[in-house]
């Protein structure tokens, strides 16, 4: 075998509960990952040295050197299996998942590279073994190997599949005209949480990250929706209401139970998102949320036809760069050609 192609999905977070900053610079999370039918394709071929070429949506923003997450995944798999130590891999990524959009596109490409090289090298790692290698590459990479609807803990890499009945939900994505950096959004959340409460006390300690510069946010810039000065939960909690709604396969209830602790921080850095979310709700979305660290917003529709109507309405309202429909859950990284 000289060439393998893998298809790998984007994710949204149906819930993202963020705990305090840890000494290692990460935050403890409880999150409900959900893989959706917006895919990148990752091909690998035997070559003399490692290389990566990126094409498609937002390709210019993706590093095409050793910093590329897919190449880091190739090196991590080589180290874990001692396979193919002497030869290189040419990785080709065809992107449809927008970059720096809160949809874990870079993590998806890394997961795609892991699954593809496992096949190319006949390394024989199980999905669980691949998830362990993936966890060392980035917080969301293991989920992109697995797909489906999965509860993530730790920094997002400790996964437990959600025991929910097979269902198909219809989502609309609103892609923003701009980007957000994940570390900057987490940093903004830490700053929001450190703002003094009306009584004069900050809402909690943020761990041991060096002190951040004073918040550039004037009170009028703070998000509405009861999200300013968000409290720090001692340990993030899984939403029992969301899990019950998923178990019941009840889209209306799921829509009401969506939640993202990073949303206030994302809106503080990208205030236009407030309008995008409001427009989706106005057009009858069952739920509206910023995806991960943003700036993509996603909306739950009542069904396939409603998703089309919602996509048309959002696109006409001029509240985002473009829209897409997607269904979920879908499987994780899957070989489509060998
Ligand atoms: O692991 P990954 O490279 O995807 O994380 C990117 C950045 O996002 C981290 O360096 C950290 O600043 C932030 N992060 C975090 N807590 C997490 C996941 C990511 O603070 N659980």
mmCIF file of C-alpha atoms and ligand atoms in Angstrom:
data_model
loop_
_atom_site.group_PDB
_atom_site.id
_atom_site.type_symbol
_atom_site.label_atom_id
_atom_site.label_comp_id
_atom_site.label_asym_id
_atom_site.label_seq_id
_atom_site.Cartn_x
_atom_site.Cartn_y
_atom_site.Cartn_z
ATOM 1 C CA UNK A 1 0.000 0.000 0.000
ATOM 2 C CA UNK A 2 1.415 3.405 -0.940
ATOM 3 C CA UNK A 3 -1.497 5.774 -0.415
ATOM 4 C CA UNK A 4 -4.388 6.088 2.085
ATOM 5 C CA UNK A 5 -7.170 8.716 2.306
ATOM 6 C CA UNK A 6 -9.206 9.370 5.445
ATOM 7 C CA UNK A 7 -12.329 11.503 5.923
ATOM 8 C CA UNK A 8 -12.581 13.223 9.295
ATOM 9 C CA UNK A 9 -15.379 15.332 10.817
ATOM 10 C CA UNK A 10 -15.614 18.716 12.518
ATOM 11 C CA UNK A 11 -16.967 18.859 16.063
ATOM 12 C CA UNK A 12 -19.291 21.102 17.979
ATOM 13 C CA UNK A 13 -19.569 21.108 21.782
ATOM 14 C CA UNK A 14 -23.155 20.666 22.972
ATOM 15 C CA UNK A 15 -21.872 21.515 26.438
ATOM 16 C CA UNK A 16 -18.543 23.043 27.419
ATOM 17 C CA UNK A 17 -18.086 23.526 31.171
ATOM 18 C CA UNK A 18 -14.731 25.091 32.026
ATOM 19 C CA UNK A 19 -13.118 24.813 35.466
ATOM 20 C CA UNK A 20 -10.307 26.953 36.863
ATOM 21 C CA UNK A 21 -6.922 27.344 35.174
ATOM 22 C CA UNK A 22 -4.581 24.471 36.087
ATOM 23 C CA UNK A 23 -0.898 24.884 36.920
ATOM 24 C CA UNK A 24 -0.011 23.415 33.494
ATOM 25 C CA UNK A 25 -1.828 26.224 31.641
ATOM 26 C CA UNK A 26 -4.883 24.143 30.701
ATOM 27 C CA UNK A 27 -8.387 24.205 32.152
ATOM 28 C CA UNK A 28 -10.277 21.188 33.427
ATOM 29 C CA UNK A 29 -13.288 20.606 31.239
ATOM 30 C CA UNK A 30 -16.439 18.629 31.059
ATOM 31 C CA UNK A 31 -17.679 18.705 27.518
ATOM 32 C CA UNK A 32 -20.130 16.902 25.264
ATOM 33 C CA UNK A 33 -18.478 16.547 21.863
ATOM 34 C CA UNK A 34 -20.669 15.933 18.810
ATOM 35 C CA UNK A 35 -19.201 15.092 15.388
ATOM 36 C CA UNK A 36 -20.985 16.661 12.405
ATOM 37 C CA UNK A 37 -21.034 16.056 8.659
ATOM 38 C CA UNK A 38 -18.525 18.721 7.685
ATOM 39 C CA UNK A 39 -15.375 16.881 6.666
ATOM 40 C CA UNK A 40 -11.704 17.396 5.831
ATOM 41 C CA UNK A 41 -9.860 14.758 3.807
ATOM 42 C CA UNK A 42 -6.344 13.707 4.740
ATOM 43 C CA UNK A 43 -4.215 11.606 2.369
ATOM 44 C CA UNK A 44 -0.851 10.083 3.220
ATOM 45 C CA UNK A 45 1.696 8.588 0.846
ATOM 46 C CA UNK A 46 5.089 6.989 1.347
ATOM 47 C CA UNK A 47 7.833 9.567 0.665
ATOM 48 C CA UNK A 48 11.498 10.156 1.379
ATOM 49 C CA UNK A 49 10.859 12.834 4.006
ATOM 50 C CA UNK A 50 7.851 14.160 5.922
ATOM 51 C CA UNK A 51 5.941 16.996 4.235
ATOM 52 C CA UNK A 52 2.471 18.545 4.294
ATOM 53 C CA UNK A 53 0.476 20.359 1.615
ATOM 54 C CA UNK A 54 -2.805 22.069 2.495
ATOM 55 C CA UNK A 55 -5.568 23.099 0.087
ATOM 56 C CA UNK A 56 -9.173 24.298 0.330
ATOM 57 C CA UNK A 57 -11.009 26.427 2.905
ATOM 58 C CA UNK A 58 -8.613 28.699 4.839
ATOM 59 C CA UNK A 59 -5.528 26.756 3.664
ATOM 60 C CA UNK A 60 -3.323 29.865 3.786
ATOM 61 C CA UNK A 61 -3.778 30.036 7.584
ATOM 62 C CA UNK A 62 -2.550 26.483 8.196
ATOM 63 C CA UNK A 63 1.181 26.072 8.931
ATOM 64 C CA UNK A 64 2.733 23.832 6.257
ATOM 65 C CA UNK A 65 5.882 23.074 8.270
ATOM 66 C CA UNK A 66 6.817 20.901 11.240
ATOM 67 C CA UNK A 67 4.341 22.851 13.436
ATOM 68 C CA UNK A 68 1.446 21.426 11.454
ATOM 69 C CA UNK A 69 -0.624 19.320 13.843
ATOM 70 C CA UNK A 70 -1.005 16.521 11.283
ATOM 71 C CA UNK A 71 2.791 16.219 10.961
ATOM 72 C CA UNK A 72 3.104 16.221 14.753
ATOM 73 C CA UNK A 73 0.609 13.359 14.782
ATOM 74 C CA UNK A 74 2.699 11.437 12.216
ATOM 75 C CA UNK A 75 5.796 11.844 14.423
ATOM 76 C CA UNK A 76 3.853 10.822 17.550
ATOM 77 C CA UNK A 77 2.593 7.652 15.854
ATOM 78 C CA UNK A 78 6.065 6.820 14.548
ATOM 79 C CA UNK A 79 7.464 7.204 18.084
ATOM 80 C CA UNK A 80 4.634 5.125 19.597
ATOM 81 C CA UNK A 81 4.960 2.237 17.157
ATOM 82 C CA UNK A 82 8.625 2.438 16.172
ATOM 83 C CA UNK A 83 7.139 1.786 12.702
ATOM 84 C CA UNK A 84 8.623 3.147 9.491
ATOM 85 C CA UNK A 85 11.385 4.950 11.390
ATOM 86 C CA UNK A 86 13.444 5.184 8.217
ATOM 87 C CA UNK A 87 10.916 6.620 5.764
ATOM 88 C CA UNK A 88 8.834 9.753 5.460
ATOM 89 C CA UNK A 89 5.200 10.556 4.754
ATOM 90 C CA UNK A 90 3.722 13.114 2.370
ATOM 91 C CA UNK A 91 0.487 14.410 3.930
ATOM 92 C CA UNK A 92 -2.083 16.187 1.745
ATOM 93 C CA UNK A 93 -4.971 17.941 3.511
ATOM 94 C CA UNK A 94 -8.066 19.061 1.675
ATOM 95 C CA UNK A 95 -9.935 21.438 3.963
ATOM 96 C CA UNK A 96 -13.627 22.137 4.199
ATOM 97 C CA UNK A 97 -13.588 22.762 7.974
ATOM 98 C CA UNK A 98 -12.734 26.455 8.476
ATOM 99 C CA UNK A 99 -9.493 27.199 10.353
ATOM 100 C CA UNK A 100 -9.474 28.739 13.879
ATOM 101 C CA UNK A 101 -13.264 28.528 13.923
ATOM 102 C CA UNK A 102 -13.971 26.511 17.081
ATOM 103 C CA UNK A 103 -14.696 23.369 15.044
ATOM 104 C CA UNK A 104 -11.421 21.538 15.851
ATOM 105 C CA UNK A 105 -10.368 21.427 12.200
ATOM 106 C CA UNK A 106 -6.656 21.185 13.041
ATOM 107 C CA UNK A 107 -7.354 18.386 15.507
ATOM 108 C CA UNK A 108 -9.448 16.640 12.852
ATOM 109 C CA UNK A 109 -6.506 16.738 10.432
ATOM 110 C CA UNK A 110 -4.196 15.308 13.111
ATOM 111 C CA UNK A 111 -6.679 12.495 13.807
ATOM 112 C CA UNK A 112 -6.956 11.863 10.060
ATOM 113 C CA UNK A 113 -3.173 11.590 9.777
ATOM 114 C CA UNK A 114 -3.047 9.113 12.692
ATOM 115 C CA UNK A 115 -5.719 6.839 11.241
ATOM 116 C CA UNK A 116 -4.226 7.087 7.733
ATOM 117 C CA UNK A 117 -0.648 6.278 8.845
ATOM 118 C CA UNK A 118 -1.869 3.420 11.039
ATOM 119 C CA UNK A 119 -3.285 1.932 7.827
ATOM 120 C CA UNK A 120 -0.370 2.901 5.547
ATOM 121 C CA UNK A 121 2.170 1.323 7.889
ATOM 122 C CA UNK A 122 -0.087 -1.628 8.836
ATOM 123 C CA UNK A 123 0.774 -0.616 12.411
ATOM 124 C CA UNK A 124 -2.312 -2.390 13.768
ATOM 125 C CA UNK A 125 -3.139 0.054 16.583
ATOM 126 C CA UNK A 126 -6.686 -0.268 17.939
ATOM 127 C CA UNK A 127 -8.966 2.765 18.081
ATOM 128 C CA UNK A 128 -8.229 2.995 21.815
ATOM 129 C CA UNK A 129 -4.440 2.907 21.195
ATOM 130 C CA UNK A 130 -4.849 5.636 18.569
ATOM 131 C CA UNK A 131 -6.831 7.748 21.066
ATOM 132 C CA UNK A 132 -3.946 7.477 23.535
ATOM 133 C CA UNK A 133 -1.437 8.723 20.945
ATOM 134 C CA UNK A 134 -3.961 11.403 19.888
ATOM 135 C CA UNK A 135 -4.290 12.723 23.467
ATOM 136 C CA UNK A 136 -0.594 13.646 23.418
ATOM 137 C CA UNK A 137 -0.990 15.619 20.176
ATOM 138 C CA UNK A 138 -3.820 17.991 21.215
ATOM 139 C CA UNK A 139 -6.877 18.273 23.435
ATOM 140 C CA UNK A 140 -9.516 17.510 20.755
ATOM 141 C CA UNK A 141 -7.594 15.007 18.606
ATOM 142 C CA UNK A 142 -8.755 11.860 20.414
ATOM 143 C CA UNK A 143 -12.382 12.860 19.901
ATOM 144 C CA UNK A 144 -11.879 13.259 16.146
ATOM 145 C CA UNK A 145 -10.604 9.648 16.054
ATOM 146 C CA UNK A 146 -13.782 8.465 17.810
ATOM 147 C CA UNK A 147 -16.581 10.714 16.504
ATOM 148 C CA UNK A 148 -20.211 10.299 17.569
ATOM 149 C CA UNK A 149 -21.440 11.976 20.754
ATOM 150 C CA UNK A 150 -18.881 11.652 23.525
ATOM 151 C CA UNK A 151 -18.312 13.115 26.990
ATOM 152 C CA UNK A 152 -14.799 14.587 27.351
ATOM 153 C CA UNK A 153 -13.076 15.293 30.644
ATOM 154 C CA UNK A 154 -9.622 16.427 31.749
ATOM 155 C CA UNK A 155 -8.475 18.899 29.106
ATOM 156 C CA UNK A 156 -10.928 17.233 26.730
ATOM 157 C CA UNK A 157 -8.863 14.130 25.979
ATOM 158 C CA UNK A 158 -10.427 11.661 28.472
ATOM 159 C CA UNK A 159 -13.394 10.287 26.568
ATOM 160 C CA UNK A 160 -16.493 8.277 27.444
ATOM 161 C CA UNK A 161 -18.997 7.622 24.642
ATOM 162 C CA UNK A 162 -22.399 9.011 25.644
ATOM 163 C CA UNK A 163 -24.844 6.111 25.891
ATOM 164 C CA UNK A 164 -27.567 7.692 23.822
ATOM 165 C CA UNK A 165 -29.891 6.149 21.234
ATOM 166 C CA UNK A 166 -29.113 6.518 17.535
ATOM 167 C CA UNK A 167 -30.512 9.835 16.316
ATOM 168 C CA UNK A 168 -29.918 12.354 13.590
ATOM 169 C CA UNK A 169 -29.939 16.050 14.435
ATOM 170 C CA UNK A 170 -29.946 18.869 11.902
ATOM 171 C CA UNK A 171 -27.578 21.754 12.514
ATOM 172 C CA UNK A 172 -26.863 25.038 10.791
ATOM 173 C CA UNK A 173 -23.412 26.581 11.112
ATOM 174 C CA UNK A 174 -22.766 30.304 10.755
ATOM 175 C CA UNK A 175 -19.126 30.932 9.831
ATOM 176 C CA UNK A 176 -17.789 34.277 11.034
ATOM 177 C CA UNK A 177 -15.820 36.831 9.125
ATOM 178 C CA UNK A 178 -12.672 36.420 11.232
ATOM 179 C CA UNK A 179 -10.860 34.086 13.593
ATOM 180 C CA UNK A 180 -10.416 33.492 17.302
ATOM 181 C CA UNK A 181 -7.361 31.934 18.933
ATOM 182 C CA UNK A 182 -8.259 29.225 21.458
ATOM 183 C CA UNK A 183 -5.627 30.282 24.081
ATOM 184 C CA UNK A 184 -6.785 33.906 23.778
ATOM 185 C CA UNK A 185 -10.411 32.949 24.409
ATOM 186 C CA UNK A 186 -9.457 30.892 27.488
ATOM 187 C CA UNK A 187 -7.348 33.877 28.631
ATOM 188 C CA UNK A 188 -10.339 36.218 28.174
ATOM 189 C CA UNK A 189 -12.482 33.865 30.289
ATOM 190 C CA UNK A 190 -9.862 33.934 33.058
ATOM 191 C CA UNK A 191 -9.879 37.749 32.937
ATOM 192 C CA UNK A 192 -13.692 37.939 33.014
ATOM 193 C CA UNK A 193 -13.741 35.596 35.985
ATOM 194 C CA UNK A 194 -11.116 37.687 37.773
ATOM 195 C CA UNK A 195 -13.107 40.917 37.458
ATOM 196 C CA UNK A 196 -14.220 42.167 40.861
ATOM 197 C CA UNK A 197 -17.796 41.248 41.704
ATOM 198 C CA UNK A 198 -20.121 44.074 42.828
ATOM 199 C CA UNK A 199 -19.086 43.372 46.449
ATOM 200 C CA UNK A 200 -15.433 43.945 45.490
ATOM 201 C CA UNK A 201 -14.299 40.302 45.404
ATOM 202 C CA UNK A 202 -13.069 38.619 42.242
ATOM 203 C CA UNK A 203 -15.229 35.614 41.380
ATOM 204 C CA UNK A 204 -12.385 33.210 42.065
ATOM 205 C CA UNK A 205 -8.713 32.538 41.589
ATOM 206 C CA UNK A 206 -7.524 31.607 38.165
ATOM 207 C CA UNK A 207 -4.649 29.274 39.031
ATOM 208 C CA UNK A 208 -1.001 29.979 38.463
ATOM 209 C CA UNK A 209 -0.831 31.601 35.017
ATOM 210 C CA UNK A 210 1.277 34.783 35.284
ATOM 211 C CA UNK A 211 -0.914 37.817 35.972
ATOM 212 C CA UNK A 212 -2.709 38.973 32.819
ATOM 213 C CA UNK A 213 -2.737 42.618 31.809
ATOM 214 C CA UNK A 214 -5.796 44.490 33.045
ATOM 215 C CA UNK A 215 -8.942 43.617 31.111
ATOM 216 C CA UNK A 216 -9.431 45.896 28.118
ATOM 217 C CA UNK A 217 -13.174 45.332 28.450
ATOM 218 C CA UNK A 218 -15.261 48.265 29.499
ATOM 219 C CA UNK A 219 -18.413 47.196 31.377
ATOM 220 C CA UNK A 220 -20.536 48.158 28.360
ATOM 221 C CA UNK A 221 -18.564 45.633 26.241
ATOM 222 C CA UNK A 222 -19.351 42.765 28.520
ATOM 223 C CA UNK A 223 -21.744 40.217 27.143
ATOM 224 C CA UNK A 224 -25.389 40.423 28.140
ATOM 225 C CA UNK A 225 -27.314 37.209 28.691
ATOM 226 C CA UNK A 226 -26.190 36.928 32.310
ATOM 227 C CA UNK A 227 -22.722 35.882 31.208
ATOM 228 C CA UNK A 228 -20.614 38.767 32.541
ATOM 229 C CA UNK A 229 -18.322 37.923 35.456
ATOM 230 C CA UNK A 230 -19.016 34.217 35.074
ATOM 231 C CA UNK A 231 -18.414 32.231 38.268
ATOM 232 C CA UNK A 232 -15.681 29.593 38.400
ATOM 233 C CA UNK A 233 -17.148 26.250 39.359
ATOM 234 C CA UNK A 234 -14.718 24.311 41.615
ATOM 235 C CA UNK A 235 -15.127 21.349 39.275
ATOM 236 C CA UNK A 236 -17.012 21.544 35.983
ATOM 237 C CA UNK A 237 -20.180 19.423 35.959
ATOM 238 C CA UNK A 238 -21.840 17.433 33.211
ATOM 239 C CA UNK A 239 -25.320 18.803 32.476
ATOM 240 C CA UNK A 240 -27.790 16.145 33.621
ATOM 241 C CA UNK A 241 -30.512 18.009 31.713
ATOM 242 C CA UNK A 242 -28.581 17.793 28.417
ATOM 243 C CA UNK A 243 -27.792 14.112 28.950
ATOM 244 C CA UNK A 244 -31.459 13.358 29.722
ATOM 245 C CA UNK A 245 -32.485 15.265 26.583
ATOM 246 C CA UNK A 246 -29.966 13.276 24.472
ATOM 247 C CA UNK A 247 -31.166 9.992 25.979
ATOM 248 C CA UNK A 248 -34.740 10.972 25.134
ATOM 249 C CA UNK A 249 -33.707 12.055 21.611
ATOM 250 C CA UNK A 250 -35.730 15.226 22.277
ATOM 251 C CA UNK A 251 -34.410 18.009 20.022
ATOM 252 C CA UNK A 252 -36.423 20.789 21.714
ATOM 253 C CA UNK A 253 -35.019 19.845 25.096
ATOM 254 C CA UNK A 254 -31.492 19.515 23.682
ATOM 255 C CA UNK A 255 -31.838 23.006 22.198
ATOM 256 C CA UNK A 256 -32.775 24.427 25.602
ATOM 257 C CA UNK A 257 -29.898 22.604 27.357
ATOM 258 C CA UNK A 258 -26.957 23.669 25.147
ATOM 259 C CA UNK A 259 -24.283 25.562 27.099
ATOM 260 C CA UNK A 260 -20.780 26.939 26.627
ATOM 261 C CA UNK A 261 -18.739 28.627 29.386
ATOM 262 C CA UNK A 262 -16.443 30.097 26.707
ATOM 263 C CA UNK A 263 -19.288 31.912 24.972
ATOM 264 C CA UNK A 264 -19.051 35.099 27.053
ATOM 265 C CA UNK A 265 -15.296 35.250 26.457
ATOM 266 C CA UNK A 266 -15.686 34.646 22.712
ATOM 267 C CA UNK A 267 -18.338 37.388 22.481
ATOM 268 C CA UNK A 268 -16.122 39.785 24.449
ATOM 269 C CA UNK A 269 -13.428 39.362 21.774
ATOM 270 C CA UNK A 270 -15.865 39.181 18.840
ATOM 271 C CA UNK A 271 -18.982 41.207 19.769
ATOM 272 C CA UNK A 272 -20.683 40.624 16.378
ATOM 273 C CA UNK A 273 -21.446 37.056 17.475
ATOM 274 C CA UNK A 274 -24.207 38.342 19.742
ATOM 275 C CA UNK A 275 -26.164 39.440 16.652
ATOM 276 C CA UNK A 276 -25.576 36.139 14.876
ATOM 277 C CA UNK A 277 -26.910 34.163 17.856
ATOM 278 C CA UNK A 278 -29.917 36.484 18.240
ATOM 279 C CA UNK A 279 -30.770 36.149 14.536
ATOM 280 C CA UNK A 280 -30.762 32.348 14.711
ATOM 281 C CA UNK A 281 -33.075 32.393 17.729
ATOM 282 C CA UNK A 282 -35.352 34.854 15.988
ATOM 283 C CA UNK A 283 -35.576 32.513 12.981
ATOM 284 C CA UNK A 284 -36.811 29.716 15.238
ATOM 285 C CA UNK A 285 -33.644 27.736 16.091
ATOM 286 C CA UNK A 286 -34.266 25.342 18.993
ATOM 287 C CA UNK A 287 -30.886 26.347 20.405
ATOM 288 C CA UNK A 288 -28.056 28.719 19.482
ATOM 289 C CA UNK A 289 -24.473 28.550 20.737
ATOM 290 C CA UNK A 290 -20.904 29.544 19.990
ATOM 291 C CA UNK A 291 -18.944 26.428 19.025
ATOM 292 C CA UNK A 292 -15.986 25.728 21.339
ATOM 293 C CA UNK A 293 -13.803 28.836 21.485
ATOM 294 C CA UNK A 294 -15.631 30.324 18.464
ATOM 295 C CA UNK A 295 -16.230 32.249 16.352
ATOM 296 C CA UNK A 296 -18.491 29.755 14.505
ATOM 297 C CA UNK A 297 -22.054 29.721 15.857
ATOM 298 C CA UNK A 298 -24.306 26.695 15.521
ATOM 299 C CA UNK A 299 -28.071 26.331 15.603
ATOM 300 C CA UNK A 300 -30.280 23.309 16.142
ATOM 301 C CA UNK A 301 -33.122 22.978 13.639
ATOM 302 C CA UNK A 302 -36.387 21.031 14.009
ATOM 303 C CA UNK A 303 -35.589 18.868 10.991
ATOM 304 C CA UNK A 304 -33.992 18.877 7.538
ATOM 305 C CA UNK A 305 -36.454 21.367 5.998
ATOM 306 C CA UNK A 306 -36.226 23.732 8.946
ATOM 307 C CA UNK A 307 -32.423 23.588 8.662
ATOM 308 C CA UNK A 308 -32.659 24.731 5.042
ATOM 309 C CA UNK A 309 -35.047 27.580 5.976
ATOM 310 C CA UNK A 310 -32.822 28.616 8.864
ATOM 311 C CA UNK A 311 -29.697 28.551 6.678
ATOM 312 C CA UNK A 312 -31.392 30.718 4.024
ATOM 313 C CA UNK A 313 -32.674 33.176 6.642
ATOM 314 C CA UNK A 314 -29.282 33.500 8.377
ATOM 315 C CA UNK A 315 -27.515 33.923 5.084
ATOM 316 C CA UNK A 316 -29.969 36.674 4.049
ATOM 317 C CA UNK A 317 -29.660 38.481 7.388
ATOM 318 C CA UNK A 318 -26.023 39.379 6.769
ATOM 319 C CA UNK A 319 -24.931 38.280 10.250
ATOM 320 C CA UNK A 320 -22.101 35.972 9.155
ATOM 321 C CA UNK A 321 -19.656 35.245 6.308
ATOM 322 C CA UNK A 322 -21.391 32.085 5.129
ATOM 323 C CA UNK A 323 -23.610 29.262 6.367
ATOM 324 C CA UNK A 324 -23.628 25.485 6.052
ATOM 325 C CA UNK A 325 -25.979 22.705 7.043
ATOM 326 C CA UNK A 326 -24.665 19.623 8.796
ATOM 327 C CA UNK A 327 -26.120 16.511 10.383
ATOM 328 C CA UNK A 328 -24.839 14.760 13.467
ATOM 329 C CA UNK A 329 -23.660 12.590 15.010
ATOM 330 C CA UNK A 330 -21.298 11.048 12.428
ATOM 331 C CA UNK A 331 -18.400 8.588 12.933
ATOM 332 C CA UNK A 332 -14.825 9.740 13.539
ATOM 333 C CA UNK A 333 -11.854 9.517 11.151
ATOM 334 C CA UNK A 334 -12.630 6.807 8.564
ATOM 335 C CA UNK A 335 -10.560 5.358 5.731
ATOM 336 C CA UNK A 336 -12.300 6.073 2.401
ATOM 337 C CA UNK A 337 -9.580 4.990 -0.039
ATOM 338 C CA UNK A 338 -6.526 2.792 0.111
HETATM 339 O O1 LIG B 1 -4.381 21.181 23.454
HETATM 340 P P1 LIG B 1 -4.542 22.280 22.457
HETATM 341 O O2 LIG B 1 -3.284 22.568 21.703
HETATM 342 O O3 LIG B 1 -5.716 22.067 21.555
HETATM 343 O O4 LIG B 1 -4.898 23.589 23.299
HETATM 344 C C1 LIG B 1 -4.668 24.893 22.811
HETATM 345 C C2 LIG B 1 -4.669 25.890 23.945
HETATM 346 O O5 LIG B 1 -6.019 26.063 24.437
HETATM 347 C C3 LIG B 1 -3.854 25.522 25.164
HETATM 348 O O6 LIG B 1 -2.516 25.896 25.021
HETATM 349 C C4 LIG B 1 -4.565 26.295 26.282
HETATM 350 O O7 LIG B 1 -4.156 27.645 26.289
HETATM 351 C C5 LIG B 1 -6.013 26.267 25.849
HETATM 352 N N1 LIG B 1 -6.739 25.151 26.488
HETATM 353 C C6 LIG B 1 -7.061 25.243 27.830
HETATM 354 N N2 LIG B 1 -7.735 24.216 28.442
HETATM 355 C C7 LIG B 1 -8.120 23.141 27.718
HETATM 356 C C8 LIG B 1 -7.834 23.032 26.340
HETATM 357 C C9 LIG B 1 -7.126 24.068 25.747
HETATM 358 O O8 LIG B 1 -6.727 26.227 28.503
HETATM 359 N N3 LIG B 1 -8.796 22.163 28.327
#
